[in-house]
Amino acid sequence: MSSIIEGLSLDQLPHARSRIPILGDIASVDRRRPTQHELELSRTLGPIFERKLLNSRVIVVAGARLAAQACEESSWARCLAGPGEVLREIVPSGLFTARSRDPLWGMAHRILTPGFSQGAMRTYHEAMSGVADDLIADWATAAGGRIDVHASMTAVTLEVIARAAFGKPFGLLGDPPETGTDARWFVQALARILRWASDQTNDLPVVGAVRTRLQAARIRRDITAARGFVDELVRERRASGDTSTSDLLGLMVTATDPETGKPLPDSNISDQLLTFLVAGHETTAALLEASLHYLAADPGLQSGLREQITARGGWDYDAVAGMRGVRNVLNETLRLHPPVPGLFRVARADCMLGDYRIPKGRAVFVLSLAAQRDPEVWGPDAEVFDPERFIANNQRLFPDRWFKPFGSGPRACIGMAFALHEATLLLARLTDSYDLAHVVGVQAREVTPALGLYERGSLRPEPYALLATRR
Ligand code: MNH
């Protein structure tokens, strides 16, 4: 207890030098790249510091050892703040946005967990492979082999969710679906909603309020339309008489909660469908965009992967699940460029975080983007892109490394296995079928610090084109 009394108070937290009364850190706000700016600040302010804007204060945890402390479930819990809080306005009780004490969270979590088991991934493998075929064919038609990576990865990740998790082709790749539903307008509405949500999180207080009001009517229409679209998926599944529980839609329509014996209410099913469409595509697309960026910069890395891919001897579920080299590239990309750049955590009780006394109920922002590059636990070359860090033997060299791109505790990402299997399959298929190159030569090692990440929605490279040549 005495350490609690002796610790430093939060008034003593370091902050930007340019702080002024009342407005706070307004002179050092970077609205376009807020988390990259915090990463920069951590280099001078250290592993924990404070950001203040008017009355809002955020404690940023950038050091890996402190990040690990703030992820201990005994004293800390996930906190709904930032983008999660904004998304609550649109999707009040999806898995991502529901409060942990909301009974609907537990119910949905229990009902949907089997949909993310290894057995489920084996089932989704076929639908994912079909989308991969369509992607390979689609790239072959690009004029001059020039690929708009962001557009392509957005389409492919949405199509994977649609076919694997909902059994419903959206027609964003490959043949147009037989039935009338064209999902293109839905995808555009979704993009506008996400952009609006992300602007709200990044905007300065007054600017944000004005912008929100100006766009409110449009966004409300988009949200209503998006709900109508997902509700139609539920109606179609019910009308088909199919009561299998082999995909996420089937589980939601047919399964009951093992604890309460109840099915998910219809309004909650729409929330979950929207959640999976949003949470499931943006982040995975961002991961693929950044991974392709590294691969295109390094022909040696591509040929190394091709050898390992060929050695797996095929493309069935087990062959793909064992493509360690591809998995290492994905992990290293997630380490340096986590699509979700940080985690909000809240203290369950008065506690210490490093030298600071944290009162119960105080929130902190754990900046994964910084903690996953902390040289104290990752070594002096922490900023270098090196997939071999994730080879089992090398991992032992850094026992305290902090790596949580999918979050922490009971509210961690439910879709991790889905995302990793999908990304492994797609990246391996693309590397196997195409030589990848940047339009202007970029060296992988230059890329790391200067990727110029875009921060609208998930952290991702600025939109870029790459050249794909059929092998
Ligand atoms: Mn995902 C939660 C990262 C892919 C569905 N996801 C989270 C969290 C992170 C995260 C981090 C926790 C956020 C927090 O603590 O505030 N997710 C990712 C990344 C990828 C990803 C980096 C891809 C790469 N996620 C997916 C996919 C799906 C999905 C694919 C669905 C098919 N994620 C979720 C859901 C939650 C979540 C649902 C909320 C879980 C909960 O709170 O119970």
PDB file of C-alpha atoms in Angstrom, residues 121-122 124-136 153 156 160 164 284 287-288 292 309 314-323 326-327 330 417-433:
ATOM      1  CA  MET A 121     -11.855 -22.360 -40.469  1.00  0.00           C
ATOM      2  CA  ARG A 122     -11.594 -25.713 -42.255  1.00  0.00           C
ATOM      3  CA  TYR A 124     -14.513 -21.568 -44.596  1.00  0.00           C
ATOM      4  CA  HIS A 125     -11.352 -22.621 -46.444  1.00  0.00           C
ATOM      5  CA  GLU A 126     -13.244 -23.620 -49.571  1.00  0.00           C
ATOM      6  CA  ALA A 127     -15.163 -20.350 -49.879  1.00  0.00           C
ATOM      7  CA  MET A 128     -11.967 -18.377 -49.149  1.00  0.00           C
ATOM      8  CA  SER A 129     -10.142 -20.335 -51.865  1.00  0.00           C
ATOM      9  CA  GLY A 130     -12.888 -19.512 -54.351  1.00  0.00           C
ATOM     10  CA  VAL A 131     -12.431 -15.807 -53.619  1.00  0.00           C
ATOM     11  CA  ALA A 132      -8.650 -16.228 -53.970  1.00  0.00           C
ATOM     12  CA  ASP A 133      -9.186 -17.775 -57.448  1.00  0.00           C
ATOM     13  CA  ASP A 134     -11.290 -14.776 -58.427  1.00  0.00           C
ATOM     14  CA  LEU A 135      -8.646 -12.380 -57.105  1.00  0.00           C
ATOM     15  CA  ILE A 136      -5.872 -14.050 -59.118  1.00  0.00           C
ATOM     16  CA  MET A 153      -7.982  -5.587 -50.819  1.00  0.00           C
ATOM     17  CA  VAL A 156     -11.497  -9.191 -51.585  1.00  0.00           C
ATOM     18  CA  VAL A 160     -14.460 -13.351 -48.138  1.00  0.00           C
ATOM     19  CA  ALA A 164     -17.364 -17.673 -45.994  1.00  0.00           C
ATOM     20  CA  THR A 284      -7.650  -7.448 -42.703  1.00  0.00           C
ATOM     21  CA  LEU A 287      -2.858  -5.860 -42.973  1.00  0.00           C
ATOM     22  CA  LEU A 288      -2.721  -7.159 -46.558  1.00  0.00           C
ATOM     23  CA  LEU A 292       2.113  -6.398 -49.984  1.00  0.00           C
ATOM     24  CA  ILE A 309       4.931 -22.335 -50.372  1.00  0.00           C
ATOM     25  CA  GLY A 314      -0.704 -27.848 -52.196  1.00  0.00           C
ATOM     26  CA  TRP A 315      -3.436 -25.497 -51.139  1.00  0.00           C
ATOM     27  CA  ASP A 316      -5.681 -27.444 -48.780  1.00  0.00           C
ATOM     28  CA  TYR A 317      -6.439 -26.146 -45.290  1.00  0.00           C
ATOM     29  CA  ASP A 318      -3.493 -27.872 -43.596  1.00  0.00           C
ATOM     30  CA  ALA A 319      -0.996 -26.844 -46.264  1.00  0.00           C
ATOM     31  CA  VAL A 320      -1.998 -23.181 -45.902  1.00  0.00           C
ATOM     32  CA  ALA A 321      -2.177 -23.281 -42.096  1.00  0.00           C
ATOM     33  CA  GLY A 322       1.439 -24.515 -42.107  1.00  0.00           C
ATOM     34  CA  MET A 323       2.846 -21.726 -44.299  1.00  0.00           C
ATOM     35  CA  VAL A 326       3.931 -16.203 -44.856  1.00  0.00           C
ATOM     36  CA  ARG A 327       2.602 -16.114 -41.293  1.00  0.00           C
ATOM     37  CA  LEU A 330       2.026 -11.105 -41.530  1.00  0.00           C
ATOM     38  CA  ALA A 417      -8.019 -17.083 -36.645  1.00  0.00           C
ATOM     39  CA  PHE A 418     -10.318 -16.035 -39.488  1.00  0.00           C
ATOM     40  CA  ALA A 419      -8.187 -13.013 -40.380  1.00  0.00           C
ATOM     41  CA  LEU A 420      -4.896 -14.906 -40.195  1.00  0.00           C
ATOM     42  CA  HIS A 421      -6.093 -17.846 -42.275  1.00  0.00           C
ATOM     43  CA  GLU A 422      -7.607 -15.552 -44.872  1.00  0.00           C
ATOM     44  CA  ALA A 423      -4.540 -13.298 -45.045  1.00  0.00           C
ATOM     45  CA  THR A 424      -2.134 -16.253 -45.217  1.00  0.00           C
ATOM     46  CA  LEU A 425      -4.090 -17.819 -48.065  1.00  0.00           C
ATOM     47  CA  LEU A 426      -4.446 -14.590 -50.064  1.00  0.00           C
ATOM     48  CA  LEU A 427      -0.856 -13.425 -49.620  1.00  0.00           C
ATOM     49  CA  ALA A 428       0.517 -16.885 -50.468  1.00  0.00           C
ATOM     50  CA  ARG A 429      -1.665 -17.221 -53.568  1.00  0.00           C
ATOM     51  CA  LEU A 430      -0.713 -13.751 -54.823  1.00  0.00           C
ATOM     52  CA  THR A 431       3.005 -14.314 -54.214  1.00  0.00           C
ATOM     53  CA  ASP A 432       2.830 -17.692 -55.915  1.00  0.00           C
ATOM     54  CA  SER A 433       1.053 -16.323 -59.004  1.00  0.00           C
TER      55      SER A 433
END
